[in-house]
Amino acid sequence: MMHHYLRKCLLFALLFTALAAQAQIEPAAQYTTLTPAQLMAWTPTGATALPANVSTVPLATRQNALAPQLNPAQSFSAKVNWCPDGMNNFSGYLTERPQFNLYNFTHWQYIDVLTWFASPVGIPCRPWVEAAHRNGVKIIGTVFTDRAGFVALCQKDASGNYIGAQKLVDVANYYGFDGWFFNEESALSTAEATELINLLKQLQTIRPAGMEIHWYDSMLPSGTISYQNSLTTANAPLLQSGATRVSDAMFTNYFWTGAATFNSLTNVAASIGRSPFDIYTGADIWPGRNPQQLFNNTTWLSNFYTGGSPAQPRSSLAVFAPNMTYNGNQNTFSTNPADYANFYRTEQRLFSGDDLDVTSEDVTGWKGFGYYLPVRSVINSLPFNSYFSVGQGKIFANNGEQVAKAWTDMAKQSIMPSWQWAKTGAASIAASFDFTRAYYAGTSIKFAGALSGSNSADLKIYQTKIAVTAPTRCDLTYKMGVAGASNTKLALYFSDNLAVPELLDLPAVTDTLWHTNTFNLAPYAGRELAIIGVRAASTAAVPAYRLNLGRLNLYNSAALTTRPTVGFSTEYTTVLTTQPVTFANSSTDATSYTWTFAGGNPATSTAVHPTVAYTTPGTYTVKLRAENAIGRDSVTRVGYITVVAAPPVGSNTALLFDGLSKYVDAGVINLNNSPYTMECWVKVNSFKTGSPFISSIMGMEDGNNVAEVRLGDAGITADRLQFVANLGGATRKLASNSVLTAGTWYHIAATYDGANGGAMMKLYINGVLDASMTAGGNAFANAAFSIGRNYSNSRCLDGSIDEVRVWKRALTAAEILANPCDVPPTSTSLEAYWKFNEATGTVTQDLTGHNHLGTLLNMSPSDWSANVPTQCATVTATLPGRTASDLQLLVYGNPVPGHAAEIEIRGATGQTVQLQLFNSLGILVLTQEVQVVAGQRLALPMPAAAGLYVLQVRTATGTATAKLLKP
């Protein structure tokens, strides 16, 4: 897609940014986006309801105090709506993700609402809901569909009630989020628009207290699309219709400049009896796009305030595309984990200004949101505990013991410091997040630099509103760069004297271990704690001062009042024999641990993060019990670790892909203005069952550059091949007539024979032409070539791939049929050739000598598989205990129709096999032994409860698994 500027609507902005996003949605989160039809059919017990996405974290209460602000001359009247563009693309996960460089946000204290902007019906993901609610921030989903979708939502029941309105309330209540944002940018007839407005009115009568319905400035009451860029008499009826409240807030479009916009807004708001702060004036801050673009336009925010004074806001603020900190070319963090410091610095710049100092006003340039906005604190009762975890990291720590591990999980984010960073004083010391040291999770706060012996530095960390009593205690867990005389103090500011803190010595310690010091706050009983900070000062020079804060715990009487919460993960759950497996322990509040590893070495452990190895192929259960003085918690994960034997180095192997995040990046291949062929062998384990229904096999999809072969699309079933190409500037799609069967190897080839008249796109399956169509025009195809993935992780393949080739000519049918398994690397016009026969390592070689080296991303040693197409088994290595035919478990109908799953077992004819069915918690719910008859389909009884199940078939020499979705 071509990049356009001065976009006037969210629709174009979404499409613009989506192409730049490194999408991360996982299959488990596939029903966090629904079609209108799926929404209308949604029930809390149906197949599209995800119990794993339900948040039970309540919305925290905030206290709004001006006196402890860095600038008390601010105002809490205005609210802030934070609207990242395409949240399902780069934040669509339900559980911890094994990747460090995903999108993150650490300034919740400045915002009031986060809009989960996704389409068609975007449901916020639980980790983000939990992080938002802990910070007192509401999070709302999005309804952003086409004309037909909005008409579908306006269907009525026999009593005349809008079915869509009740469904929206039901979905938000079920998942525990706070309302909906309506983005209607498709023209409706006047009658259709009236129905939609009446649906909004009904939402006002049935929504529970606290649920909010926001409207985007696009459609007028007539159904015409006309962006007003403010509240006007034309769009006001979408906010208020006479005495009837239609929407709780309006998010206006961005094409405005100057303060005059706010004169009209306040006048119209007054005329309809609504507060001007029900209007979130939109600001699209994506660079190079609308008038508010950052950091090119630095003065637009002052227009929100009378005379530019932070004390006099004129409307609320809606910030669109703040994910520009992640994928807006401000840094490379979205593609390069090593650039994390620049990513966090970019977000700090948003709020602290160009000088990265929130304590002072930038004389020139961007002042930062923090100059205008006060922080809203949720730290108003005890206990309060923070590990300073940003919710992602390169390590994972528990009680100070660290393992190297890339991870992201917003559910593990702590309440962040109120300011980033409120440092004052003459000493040359700076604050930052430290990603190399943590007490728990992945980060600590680092306060580091130099002390001269005559200067000092203060760091204000948290704004609070805590009534201190005689039992109040404060635990601070920390480590220092050097030992010696104490040069650090805990600084406590109380409401009755905000200018002068109470200073309490923090004893000097060495850097080898984390230390916890308990401060008795009884001497301050009866006073209100307003700010918590630290002071660095010394009577002697300290050239290499460093303080790391790992935990802050404020409580009354006892620090420990609840039993532990247990949790763990590992980087790989499928490993090779003897390959070390390190388990990252994410349990909280535990003082001891007991691990049990059936079949592992060691078989038990009391380590925080144990390392285990397995010598025999199979599947193994892991159990962890965590204890403290209050009680214990435990979790048993059945069949959590799968162990396979490594094929010999250099043997005939294929690559396994997991459908989640594993793929091969082969770098840029230029097929522009050329005929071409893409061919490979593929075996699918499972087809996608939800949007976008796509499993990518090979190719490229980057803006205008499109040349790919995949399975499924919105208009075809997920088991049909599709050849997609940009030809002559138009995207053309050719679908196969045949469908593929899971568990079966197929040789596939896609050819395009050039730009001349009558040029053809063709799809071949097993050497036979399956589909073709005329599609002329020059090819637009010059981008990174991927295998097993394209565009986003939601489109990763769950299956195996072997023998991948790219040609700069269209192969003939005879050539494709004759050479499925091997061709000379020097063949004419052969551009790239990966046989995947390395059997080890993290790269696969391009045999043509054209240097298209394939890099295995997010893949493990066990993803080299000796299970290859039998037609190409010139080397006969197979997985231990399996025959060349391989054990296979096929499922016919998934989601499972009715009360039984129809299955077929292959590769074990005549054997007695054991079937085991596990629920999503890893609990065994069914065991059954069957005698395998060739070609026989079996009916497997399913539990009544809806959900995701894992079926495992076990023989004496091997296992196979399949996922079953029970509606």
XYZ file of N, CA and C in Angstrom, residues 669-681 698-700 707-709 723 747-754 764 779 781 785 802-835 846-848 850 852:
213
model
N 14.845 -10.712 -1.263
C 14.951 -11.319 -2.596
C 14.198 -10.417 -3.569
N 14.848 -10.059 -4.645
C 14.272 -9.129 -5.620
C 13.709 -9.914 -6.805
N 12.371 -9.952 -6.883
C 11.679 -10.585 -8.014
C 10.943 -9.549 -8.854
N 11.290 -8.284 -8.676
C 10.614 -7.218 -9.417
C 10.704 -7.435 -10.925
N 9.573 -7.186 -11.619
C 9.521 -7.186 -13.080
C 10.020 -8.493 -13.676
N 9.780 -9.593 -12.978
C 10.312 -10.872 -13.435
C 9.248 -11.950 -13.332
N 9.272 -12.929 -14.232
C 8.502 -14.140 -13.947
C 9.181 -14.867 -12.792
N 8.435 -15.704 -12.077
C 9.065 -16.401 -10.954
C 8.273 -17.647 -10.596
N 8.939 -18.508 -9.810
C 8.332 -19.715 -9.264
C 8.749 -19.840 -7.804
N 7.820 -20.234 -6.963
C 8.122 -20.589 -5.573
C 7.609 -22.007 -5.358
N 8.463 -22.883 -4.820
C 8.033 -24.263 -4.604
C 8.646 -24.811 -3.319
N 7.957 -25.787 -2.710
C 8.459 -26.439 -1.503
C 7.585 -27.652 -1.198
N 7.989 -28.404 -0.197
C 7.151 -29.427 0.415
C 6.595 -28.863 1.713
N 5.452 -19.452 2.478
C 6.695 -18.818 2.032
C 6.355 -17.576 1.223
N 7.313 -16.649 1.168
C 7.165 -15.473 0.333
C 7.369 -14.182 1.081
N 6.801 -13.119 0.529
C 6.969 -11.783 1.102
C 5.647 -11.031 1.058
N 4.473 -11.361 -2.836
C 4.599 -12.596 -3.608
C 4.675 -13.705 -2.576
N 3.592 -14.424 -2.378
C 3.582 -15.400 -1.292
C 2.626 -16.553 -1.604
N 2.903 -17.668 -0.945
C 2.024 -18.821 -0.980
C 1.607 -19.097 0.458
N -2.182 -18.354 -3.759
C -1.021 -17.671 -4.333
C -1.404 -16.199 -4.429
N 3.792 -31.542 -2.249
C 4.693 -30.654 -2.980
C 3.832 -29.586 -3.642
N 4.153 -28.328 -3.399
C 3.362 -27.229 -3.951
C 4.284 -26.303 -4.736
N 3.731 -25.687 -5.773
C 4.480 -24.736 -6.585
C 3.537 -23.660 -7.083
N 4.023 -22.409 -7.079
C 3.268 -21.272 -7.606
C 4.124 -20.605 -8.663
N 3.561 -20.388 -9.847
C 4.329 -19.773 -10.931
C 3.602 -18.549 -11.475
N 4.419 -17.563 -11.884
C 3.901 -16.407 -12.628
C 4.809 -16.240 -13.836
N 4.213 -16.182 -15.035
C 5.044 -16.284 -16.238
C 5.352 -14.963 -16.917
N 5.098 -13.818 -16.246
C 5.593 -12.550 -16.771
C 4.520 -11.533 -17.031
N 0.290 -25.480 -8.497
C 0.461 -26.915 -8.704
C 0.490 -27.621 -7.353
N 5.644 -7.587 -11.809
C 5.621 -8.022 -10.417
C 6.235 -6.959 -9.517
N 7.792 -7.173 -6.150
C 8.221 -8.194 -5.199
C 9.705 -8.011 -4.907
N 12.188 -12.171 2.357
C 11.525 -13.437 2.062
C 11.504 -14.271 3.338
N 9.952 -28.325 3.779
C 11.212 -28.876 3.291
C 11.418 -28.434 1.849
N 12.686 -28.438 1.411
C 13.030 -28.236 -0.001
C 12.401 -26.965 -0.591
N 12.821 -25.794 -0.111
C 12.253 -24.521 -0.578
C 13.133 -23.956 -1.692
N 12.474 -23.574 -2.804
C 13.215 -23.002 -3.934
C 12.477 -21.783 -4.470
N 13.270 -20.810 -4.931
C 12.737 -19.626 -5.607
C 13.470 -19.487 -6.933
N 12.689 -19.365 -8.000
C 13.243 -19.254 -9.352
C 12.847 -17.905 -9.965
N 13.734 -17.383 -10.813
C 13.395 -16.188 -11.589
C 12.946 -16.584 -12.990
N 12.113 -17.558 -13.050
C 11.409 -17.943 -14.268
C 10.239 -18.826 -13.855
N 9.295 -18.979 -14.760
C 8.148 -19.837 -14.491
C 8.478 -21.248 -14.945
N 8.564 -22.176 -14.004
C 8.826 -23.562 -14.361
C 7.642 -24.131 -15.147
N 7.936 -25.079 -16.014
C 6.871 -25.771 -16.733
C 6.281 -26.865 -15.854
N 5.112 -27.336 -16.237
C 4.476 -28.423 -15.488
C 5.366 -29.659 -15.471
N 6.050 -29.926 -16.577
C 6.917 -31.099 -16.646
C 8.086 -30.974 -15.692
N 8.662 -29.771 -15.592
C 9.791 -29.560 -14.685
C 9.368 -29.737 -13.230
N 8.205 -29.219 -12.885
C 7.724 -29.327 -11.509
C 7.466 -30.776 -11.147
N 6.855 -31.504 -12.054
C 6.525 -32.903 -11.788
C 7.780 -33.764 -11.691
N 8.806 -33.426 -12.470
C 9.982 -34.284 -12.559
C 10.969 -34.081 -11.424
N 10.947 -32.925 -10.770
C 12.019 -32.601 -9.821
C 11.489 -32.112 -8.471
N 10.642 -32.867 -7.797
C 10.108 -32.366 -6.526
C 11.133 -32.389 -5.395
N 12.132 -33.295 -5.458
C 12.995 -33.520 -4.299
C 14.382 -32.928 -4.423
N 14.836 -32.669 -5.631
C 16.216 -32.219 -5.751
C 16.448 -31.650 -7.136
N 17.194 -30.526 -7.178
C 17.653 -29.966 -8.449
C 19.094 -29.511 -8.254
N 19.879 -29.408 -9.312
C 21.247 -28.885 -9.176
C 21.204 -27.440 -8.706
N 22.014 -27.078 -7.719
C 22.013 -25.683 -7.229
C 22.386 -24.676 -8.297
N 23.025 -25.113 -9.368
C 23.429 -24.197 -10.443
C 22.408 -24.126 -11.574
N 21.209 -24.639 -11.331
C 20.173 -24.632 -12.380
C 19.898 -23.210 -12.854
N 19.588 -23.094 -14.153
C 19.330 -21.790 -14.753
C 18.195 -21.063 -14.039
N 18.463 -19.807 -13.651
C 17.477 -18.907 -13.021
C 17.049 -19.351 -11.625
N 17.739 -20.321 -11.033
C 17.436 -20.690 -9.640
C 18.031 -19.616 -8.738
N 17.192 -18.845 -8.079
C 17.633 -17.701 -7.271
C 17.981 -18.094 -5.845
N 17.244 -19.026 -5.244
C 17.507 -19.427 -3.860
C 17.065 -20.872 -3.672
N 17.812 -21.595 -2.823
C 17.525 -23.014 -2.626
C 17.975 -23.404 -1.213
N 16.981 -23.767 -0.399
C 17.268 -24.198 0.977
C 16.760 -25.642 1.127
N 17.684 -26.592 1.333
C 17.284 -27.986 1.494
C 16.972 -28.320 2.952
N 21.750 -21.117 1.647
C 21.251 -21.007 0.272
C 22.279 -21.678 -0.635
N 21.915 -22.801 -1.245
C 22.873 -23.599 -2.003
C 23.248 -22.973 -3.339
N 22.531 -21.942 -3.773
C 22.811 -21.351 -5.085
C 24.051 -20.475 -5.076
N 23.910 -17.428 -3.941
C 23.410 -16.056 -4.029
C 23.266 -15.393 -2.663
N 21.464 -15.917 0.058
C 20.192 -15.718 0.749
C 20.170 -16.621 1.993
